[in-house]
XYZ file of C-alpha atoms in Angstrom:
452
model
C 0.000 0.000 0.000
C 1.429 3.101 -0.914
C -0.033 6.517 1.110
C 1.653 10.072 0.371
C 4.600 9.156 -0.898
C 4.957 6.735 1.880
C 5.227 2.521 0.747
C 3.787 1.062 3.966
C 3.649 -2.414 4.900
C 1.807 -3.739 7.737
C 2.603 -5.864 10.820
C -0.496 -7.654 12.920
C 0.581 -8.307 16.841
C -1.468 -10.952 18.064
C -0.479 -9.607 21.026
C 2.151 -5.926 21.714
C 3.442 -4.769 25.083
C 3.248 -0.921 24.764
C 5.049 0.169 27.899
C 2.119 -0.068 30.549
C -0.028 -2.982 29.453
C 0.042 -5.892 26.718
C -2.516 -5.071 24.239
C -4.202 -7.532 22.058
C -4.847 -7.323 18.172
C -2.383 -4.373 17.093
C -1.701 -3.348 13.768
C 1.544 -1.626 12.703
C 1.657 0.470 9.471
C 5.524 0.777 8.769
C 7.109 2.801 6.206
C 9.507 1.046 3.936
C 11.368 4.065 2.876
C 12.021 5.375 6.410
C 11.829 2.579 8.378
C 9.469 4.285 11.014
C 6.447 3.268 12.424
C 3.893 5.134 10.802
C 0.463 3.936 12.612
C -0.251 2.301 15.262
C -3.842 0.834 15.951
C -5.227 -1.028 18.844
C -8.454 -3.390 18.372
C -7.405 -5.295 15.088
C -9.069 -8.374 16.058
C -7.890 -10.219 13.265
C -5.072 -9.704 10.696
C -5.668 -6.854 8.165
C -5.575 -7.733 4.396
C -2.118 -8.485 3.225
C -0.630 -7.857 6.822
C 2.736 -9.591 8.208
C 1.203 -11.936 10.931
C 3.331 -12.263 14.150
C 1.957 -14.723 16.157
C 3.086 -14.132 20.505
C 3.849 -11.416 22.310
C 6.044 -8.270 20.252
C 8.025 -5.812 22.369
C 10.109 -2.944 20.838
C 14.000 -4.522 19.840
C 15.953 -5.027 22.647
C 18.742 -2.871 23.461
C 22.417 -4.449 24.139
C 23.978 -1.070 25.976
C 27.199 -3.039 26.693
C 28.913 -5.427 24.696
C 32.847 -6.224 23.864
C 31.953 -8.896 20.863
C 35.627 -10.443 20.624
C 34.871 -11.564 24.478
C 31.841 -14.227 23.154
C 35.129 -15.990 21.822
C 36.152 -16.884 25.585
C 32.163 -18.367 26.767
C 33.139 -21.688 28.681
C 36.841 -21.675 28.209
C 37.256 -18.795 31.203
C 34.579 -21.169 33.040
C 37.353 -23.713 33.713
C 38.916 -23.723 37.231
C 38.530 -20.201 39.916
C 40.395 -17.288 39.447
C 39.697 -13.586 39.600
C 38.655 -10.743 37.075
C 42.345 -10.107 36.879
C 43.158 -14.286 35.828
C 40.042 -13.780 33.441
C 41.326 -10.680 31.781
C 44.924 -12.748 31.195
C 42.668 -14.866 29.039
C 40.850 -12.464 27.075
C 44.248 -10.590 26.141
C 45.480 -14.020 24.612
C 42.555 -13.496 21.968
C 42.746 -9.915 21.492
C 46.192 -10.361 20.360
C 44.922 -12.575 17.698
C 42.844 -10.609 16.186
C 43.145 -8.598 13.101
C 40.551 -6.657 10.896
C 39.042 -9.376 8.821
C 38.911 -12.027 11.925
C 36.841 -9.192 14.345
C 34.726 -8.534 11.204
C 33.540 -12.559 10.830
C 33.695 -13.016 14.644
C 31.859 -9.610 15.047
C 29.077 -10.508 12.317
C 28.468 -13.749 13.737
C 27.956 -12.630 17.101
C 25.857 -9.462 16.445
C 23.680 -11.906 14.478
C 23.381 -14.298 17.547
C 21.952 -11.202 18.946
C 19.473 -10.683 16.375
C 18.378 -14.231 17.379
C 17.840 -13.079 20.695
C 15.890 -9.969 19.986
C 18.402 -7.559 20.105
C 18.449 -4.253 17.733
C 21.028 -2.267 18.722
C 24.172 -2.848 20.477
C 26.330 -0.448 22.203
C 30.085 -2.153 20.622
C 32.801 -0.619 24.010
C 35.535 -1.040 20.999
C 38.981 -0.209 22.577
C 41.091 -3.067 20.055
C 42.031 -0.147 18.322
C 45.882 -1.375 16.240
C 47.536 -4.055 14.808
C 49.966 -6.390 17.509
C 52.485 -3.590 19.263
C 50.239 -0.860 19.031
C 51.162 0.140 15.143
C 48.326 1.661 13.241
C 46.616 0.156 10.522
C 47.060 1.907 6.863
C 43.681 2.941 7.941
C 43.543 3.306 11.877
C 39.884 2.869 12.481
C 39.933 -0.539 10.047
C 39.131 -2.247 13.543
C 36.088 -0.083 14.174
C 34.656 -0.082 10.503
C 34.789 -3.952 10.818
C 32.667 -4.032 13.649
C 30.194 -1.456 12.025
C 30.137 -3.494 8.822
C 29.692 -6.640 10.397
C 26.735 -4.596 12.405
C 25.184 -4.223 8.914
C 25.576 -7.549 7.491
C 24.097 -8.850 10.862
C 21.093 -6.545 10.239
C 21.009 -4.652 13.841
C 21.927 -1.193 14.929
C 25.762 -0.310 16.336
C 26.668 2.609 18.280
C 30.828 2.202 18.214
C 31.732 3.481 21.591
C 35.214 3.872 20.743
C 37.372 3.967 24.027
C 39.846 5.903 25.346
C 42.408 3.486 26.304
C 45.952 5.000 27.505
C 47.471 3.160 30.711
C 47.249 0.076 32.370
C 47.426 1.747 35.912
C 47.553 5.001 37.516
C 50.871 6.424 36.339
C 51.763 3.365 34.742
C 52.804 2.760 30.955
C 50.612 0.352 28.590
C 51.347 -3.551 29.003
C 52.635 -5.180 26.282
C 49.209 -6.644 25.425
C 47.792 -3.109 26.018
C 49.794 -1.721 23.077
C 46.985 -2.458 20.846
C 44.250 -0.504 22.425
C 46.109 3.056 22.764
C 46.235 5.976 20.825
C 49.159 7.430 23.183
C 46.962 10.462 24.626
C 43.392 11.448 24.383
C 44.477 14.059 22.305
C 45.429 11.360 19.170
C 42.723 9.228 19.963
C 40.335 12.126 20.076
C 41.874 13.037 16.449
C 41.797 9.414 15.095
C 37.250 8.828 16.380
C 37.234 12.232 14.567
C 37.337 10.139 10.860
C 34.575 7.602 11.867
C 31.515 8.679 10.735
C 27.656 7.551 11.317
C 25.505 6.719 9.014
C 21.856 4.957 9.000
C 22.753 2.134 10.544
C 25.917 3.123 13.077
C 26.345 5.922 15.040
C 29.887 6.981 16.895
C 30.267 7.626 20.672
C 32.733 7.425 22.507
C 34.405 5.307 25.642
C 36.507 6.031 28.488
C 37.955 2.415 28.961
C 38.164 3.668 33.586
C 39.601 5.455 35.440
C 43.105 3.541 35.655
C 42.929 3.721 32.004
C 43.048 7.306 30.971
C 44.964 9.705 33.237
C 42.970 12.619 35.310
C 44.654 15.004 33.070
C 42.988 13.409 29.538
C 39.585 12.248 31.343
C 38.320 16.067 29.992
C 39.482 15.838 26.695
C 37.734 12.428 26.121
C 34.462 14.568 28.120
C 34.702 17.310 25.469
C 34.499 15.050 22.418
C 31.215 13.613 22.966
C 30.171 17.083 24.191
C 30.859 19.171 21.421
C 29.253 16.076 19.377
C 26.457 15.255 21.863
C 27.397 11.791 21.694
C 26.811 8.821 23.914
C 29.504 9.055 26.917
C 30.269 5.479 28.669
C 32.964 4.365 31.243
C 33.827 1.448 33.005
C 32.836 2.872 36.745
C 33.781 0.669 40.090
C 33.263 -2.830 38.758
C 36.220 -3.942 40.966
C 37.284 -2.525 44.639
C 41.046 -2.651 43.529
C 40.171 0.268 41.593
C 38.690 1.669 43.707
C 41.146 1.468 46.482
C 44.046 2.188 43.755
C 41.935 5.627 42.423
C 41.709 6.356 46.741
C 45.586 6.198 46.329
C 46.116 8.132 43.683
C 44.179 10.761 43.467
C 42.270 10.884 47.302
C 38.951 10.265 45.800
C 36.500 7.723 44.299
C 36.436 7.169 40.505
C 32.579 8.537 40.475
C 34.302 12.070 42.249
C 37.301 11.724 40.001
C 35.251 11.400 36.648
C 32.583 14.458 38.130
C 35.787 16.985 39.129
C 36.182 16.057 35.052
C 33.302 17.050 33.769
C 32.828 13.525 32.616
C 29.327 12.721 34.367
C 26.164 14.250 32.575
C 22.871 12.925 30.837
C 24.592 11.397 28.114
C 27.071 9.885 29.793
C 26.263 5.541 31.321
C 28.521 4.003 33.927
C 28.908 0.547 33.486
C 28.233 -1.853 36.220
C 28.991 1.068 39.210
C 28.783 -1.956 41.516
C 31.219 -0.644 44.928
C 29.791 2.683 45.122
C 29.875 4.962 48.511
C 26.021 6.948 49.033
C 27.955 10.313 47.994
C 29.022 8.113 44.575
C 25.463 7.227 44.011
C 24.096 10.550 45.084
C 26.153 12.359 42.320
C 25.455 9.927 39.581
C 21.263 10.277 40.431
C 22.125 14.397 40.371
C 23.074 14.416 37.149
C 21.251 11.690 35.645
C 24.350 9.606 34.324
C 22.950 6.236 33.496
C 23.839 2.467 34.739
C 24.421 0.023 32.833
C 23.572 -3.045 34.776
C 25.408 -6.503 33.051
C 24.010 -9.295 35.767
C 25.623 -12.571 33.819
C 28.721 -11.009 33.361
C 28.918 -9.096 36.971
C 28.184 -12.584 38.719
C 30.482 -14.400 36.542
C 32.989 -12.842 37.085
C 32.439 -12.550 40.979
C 32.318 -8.666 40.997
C 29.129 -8.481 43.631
C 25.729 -6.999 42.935
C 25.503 -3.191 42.147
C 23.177 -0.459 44.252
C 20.439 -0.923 41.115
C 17.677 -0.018 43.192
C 19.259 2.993 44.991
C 20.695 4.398 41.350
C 17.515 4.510 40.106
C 15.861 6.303 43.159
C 18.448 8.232 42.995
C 18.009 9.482 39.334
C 20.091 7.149 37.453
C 18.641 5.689 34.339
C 19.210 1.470 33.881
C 20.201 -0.013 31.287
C 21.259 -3.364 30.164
C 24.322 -5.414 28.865
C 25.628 -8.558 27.790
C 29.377 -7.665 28.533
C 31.541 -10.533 27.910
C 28.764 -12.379 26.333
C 28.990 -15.282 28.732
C 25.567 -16.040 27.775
C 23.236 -13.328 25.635
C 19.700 -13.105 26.611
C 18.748 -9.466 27.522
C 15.618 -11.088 29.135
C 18.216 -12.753 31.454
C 19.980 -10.126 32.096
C 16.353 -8.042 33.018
C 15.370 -11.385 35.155
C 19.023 -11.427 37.383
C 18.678 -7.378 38.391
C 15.481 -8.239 40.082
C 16.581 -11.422 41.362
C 20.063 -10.073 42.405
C 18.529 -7.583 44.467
C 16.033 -10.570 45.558
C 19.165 -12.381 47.386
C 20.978 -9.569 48.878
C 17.686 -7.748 50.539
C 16.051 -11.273 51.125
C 12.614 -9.313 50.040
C 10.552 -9.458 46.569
C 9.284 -6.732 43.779
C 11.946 -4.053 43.162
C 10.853 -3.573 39.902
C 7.764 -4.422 37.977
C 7.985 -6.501 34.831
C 7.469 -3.659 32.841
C 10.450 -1.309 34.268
C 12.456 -4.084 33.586
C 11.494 -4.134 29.842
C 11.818 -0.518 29.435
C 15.399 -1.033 30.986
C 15.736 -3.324 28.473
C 14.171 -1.409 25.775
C 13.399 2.219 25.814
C 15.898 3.193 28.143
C 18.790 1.022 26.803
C 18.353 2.718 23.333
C 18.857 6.161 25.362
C 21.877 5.158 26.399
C 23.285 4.382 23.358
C 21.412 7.589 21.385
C 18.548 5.847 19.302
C 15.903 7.934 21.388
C 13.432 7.419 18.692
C 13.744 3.408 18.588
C 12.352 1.507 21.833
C 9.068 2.271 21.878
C 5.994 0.891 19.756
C 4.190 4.177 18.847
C 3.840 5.979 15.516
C 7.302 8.074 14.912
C 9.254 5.318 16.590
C 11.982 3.368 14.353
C 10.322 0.366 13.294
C 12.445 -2.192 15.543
C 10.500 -5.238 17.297
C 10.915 -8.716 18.453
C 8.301 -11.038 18.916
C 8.641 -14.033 21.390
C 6.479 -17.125 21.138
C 3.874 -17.698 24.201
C 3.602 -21.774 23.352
C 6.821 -22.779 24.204
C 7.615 -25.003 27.618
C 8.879 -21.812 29.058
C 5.800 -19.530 28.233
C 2.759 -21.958 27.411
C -0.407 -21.652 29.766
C 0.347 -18.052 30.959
C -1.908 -15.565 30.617
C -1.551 -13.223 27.337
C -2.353 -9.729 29.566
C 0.754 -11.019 31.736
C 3.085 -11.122 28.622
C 5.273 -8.669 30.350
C 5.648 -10.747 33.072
C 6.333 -13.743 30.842
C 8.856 -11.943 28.910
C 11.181 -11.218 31.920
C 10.622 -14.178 34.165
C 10.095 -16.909 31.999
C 11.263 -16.245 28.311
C 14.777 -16.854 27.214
C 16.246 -15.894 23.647
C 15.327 -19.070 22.468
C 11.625 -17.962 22.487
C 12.473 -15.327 20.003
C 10.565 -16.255 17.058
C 10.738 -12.649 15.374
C 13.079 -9.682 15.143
C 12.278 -6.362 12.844
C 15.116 -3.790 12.397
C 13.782 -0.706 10.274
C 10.999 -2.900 9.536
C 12.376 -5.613 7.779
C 12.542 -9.403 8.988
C 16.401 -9.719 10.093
C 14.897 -13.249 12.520
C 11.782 -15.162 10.904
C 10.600 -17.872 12.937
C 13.187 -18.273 14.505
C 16.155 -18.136 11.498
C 18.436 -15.588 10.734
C 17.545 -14.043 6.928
C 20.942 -12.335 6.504
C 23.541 -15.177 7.932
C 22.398 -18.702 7.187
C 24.480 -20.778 9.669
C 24.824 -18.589 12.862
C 26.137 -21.527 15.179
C 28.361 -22.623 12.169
C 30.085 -18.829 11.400
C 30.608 -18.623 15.317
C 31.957 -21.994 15.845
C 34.726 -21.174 12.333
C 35.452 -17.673 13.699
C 36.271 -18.611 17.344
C 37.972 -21.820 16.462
C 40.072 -19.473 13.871
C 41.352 -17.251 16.811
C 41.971 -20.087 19.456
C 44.521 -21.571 16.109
């Protein structure tokens, strides 16, 4: 059907969670040329002429705010034996020396497609693999980013590169040997290098400051003033460990949250990641100037960092979002599920969040973070990006349809995705990738290529 100018092609929802309530029988005019929702309309009781039929519960795409993709190559491998975060990072340098532009690119397309399977739309890349082995620049020295924003595209979802600000391994300590390959010397030539990358419909650029024992005090501004001047999505790595913490007390006589505010780094557009060992002043200054959280539950427990101050964040006037991290599993419906239940265990009482403030975490909110404001929501205007989940599967069969919500986050898994529209076309239908045919096969080649 073709109205002013407009091609539109129409979705039916058996059934659509629009933010408050899971609505039965919705239609969804989209726009082929702009790849916007153009109409929404509520009482279609059955499918209109000629419409797309998705059969189970639609939600807008889910939003990946934190993800290193080269990290999926390490699921079960860094499961063997204890250790620390700081024996687990040994392990993940081992790949990142492997990789080269044309590895990350098939690695980095088949796991952004894995997270198509799973619903996901958009996924904020924290890209700080910057140069070839030794810290030489490629002939072109974002070839690393542009992979992972082509392999974005061929994978059918939305990328914002955060590209991060990577400088020392330690307060007043030189790059490691296996750090080489993620700095750009000072913020000054990485700030002049992010300056090429460009956005376009499918990618935008932010930017990344890797933490606070990664950049210097000195450069924390400059890396500030770059997504300032741009108004571009701000993230940093904020008190996922207590060594840093207790190493930034050391240093500087003040937690990394203070540090990073006597910056000018914290703001609206800027999301802490994790911010799990927080003092009250930390979390008072974050919820005073609205910097978001970025909660990452799988990888936060798997890696034995303890349970963030979610609940007191958001009081507080922090946004949440949601990330995979090291992609030890990804299922953003997991990751919504373990905040709630996290908080469960450590206050030992029930109902911190409602089903649906965990999907607009997951959702609405995670888009913010990453600066698709007009994609998380199902409303006319809004980027047409969805995922459907199936209600008849062992995990969702017999609930009720007006609890879809609750389904969703307490039940569901990305297995249950059935469905997943990105500018409204089909990137998942029923269930199979349309843009890579063998997903398990492409991950299993890439990640057996960088192990050698």
């Amino acid at each position: 059907m073709q109205v002013k100018g407009h091609v539109l092609k129409t979705y039916w929802l058996e059934h659509a969670w629009l933010g408050t309530h899971v609505e039965p029988g919705v239609a969804l005019d989209v726009a082929t040329d702009d790849g916007r929702i153009s109409a929404l309309r509520t009482g279609a009781e059955t499918p209109p002429p000629g419409a797309e039929v998705l059969r189970g519960l639609t939600v807008p795409g889910l939003a990946n705010a934190h993800s290193h993709a080269f990290h999926r190559a390490l699921r079960s491998t860094v499961q063997v034996g204890s250790g620390t975060f700081w024996t687990w990072r040994d392990f993940m340098y081992k790949v990142a020396q492997n990789l080269t532009p044309d590895s990350y690119f098939a690695l980095a397309r088949a796991v952004y497609a894995e997270m198509a399977l799973a619903g996901i739309t958009a996924v904020g890349e924290f890209h700080y693999v910057h140069h070839a082995p030794g810290g030489v620049p490629y002939a072109d020295p974002n070839a690393m980013g542009e992979a992972l924003i082509a392999a974005a595209a061929e994978a059918g979802i939305r990328i914002t590169l955060l590209d991060t600000a990577y400088l020392s391994a330690g307060f007043g300590e030189a790059p490691n040997p296996h750090q080489l390959r993620f700095s750009d010397g000072t913020a000054d030539a990485w700030a002049e290098r992010v300056s090429a990358l460009k956005s376009r419909e499918h990618a935008l650029i932010g930017a990344a400051i890797h933490s606070v024992r990664a950049v210097p005090a000195a450069q924390l501004a400059t890396v500030a003033r770059w997504a300032g001047e741009r108004r571009a999505p701000l993230h940093v790595h904020l008190s996922e460990q207590t060594a840093e913490n207790d190493a930034c007390l050391a240093a500087h006589g003040r937690t990394p949250t203070q540090l990073l505010a006597d910056h000018g780094v914290l703001g609206p557009r800027t999301t802490g990641v994790h911010n799990t060992h927080l003092t009250d002043a930390d979390i008072a200054l974050l919820g005073s100037t609205t910097t978001g959280t970025c909660m990452c539950p799988t990888t936060e427990r798997d890696l034995a960092d303890g349970i963030g101050p979610a609940v007191r964040l958001q009081r507080a006037g922090s946004p949440l979002s949601l990330g995979s991290d090291s992609h030890a599993v990804i299922d953003l419906f997991e990751e919504a599920r373990a905040m709630e239940l996290n908080e469960r265990l450590s206050s030992r009482t029930r109902g911190h969040w409602t089903a649906n403030a965990l999907l607009t975490a997951a959702t609405e909110d995670g888009h913010a973070a990453l600066g698709w404001s007009e994609a998380g929501r199902l409303e006319a205007g809004a980027l047409a990006d969805f995922t459907t989940i199936t209600l008849d599967s062992v995990r969702t069969a017999g609930a009720l349809p007006r609890l879809g919500a609750e389904t969703a986050v307490f039940a569901a898994s990305a297995a249950d995705v059935r469905h997943t529209v990105v500018g409204g076309r089909h990137i998942v239908r029923d269930g199979a990738h349309t843009q890579v045919a063998d997903v398990p096969s492409a991950l299993a080649a890439t990640i057996a290529a960088l192990r050698g």
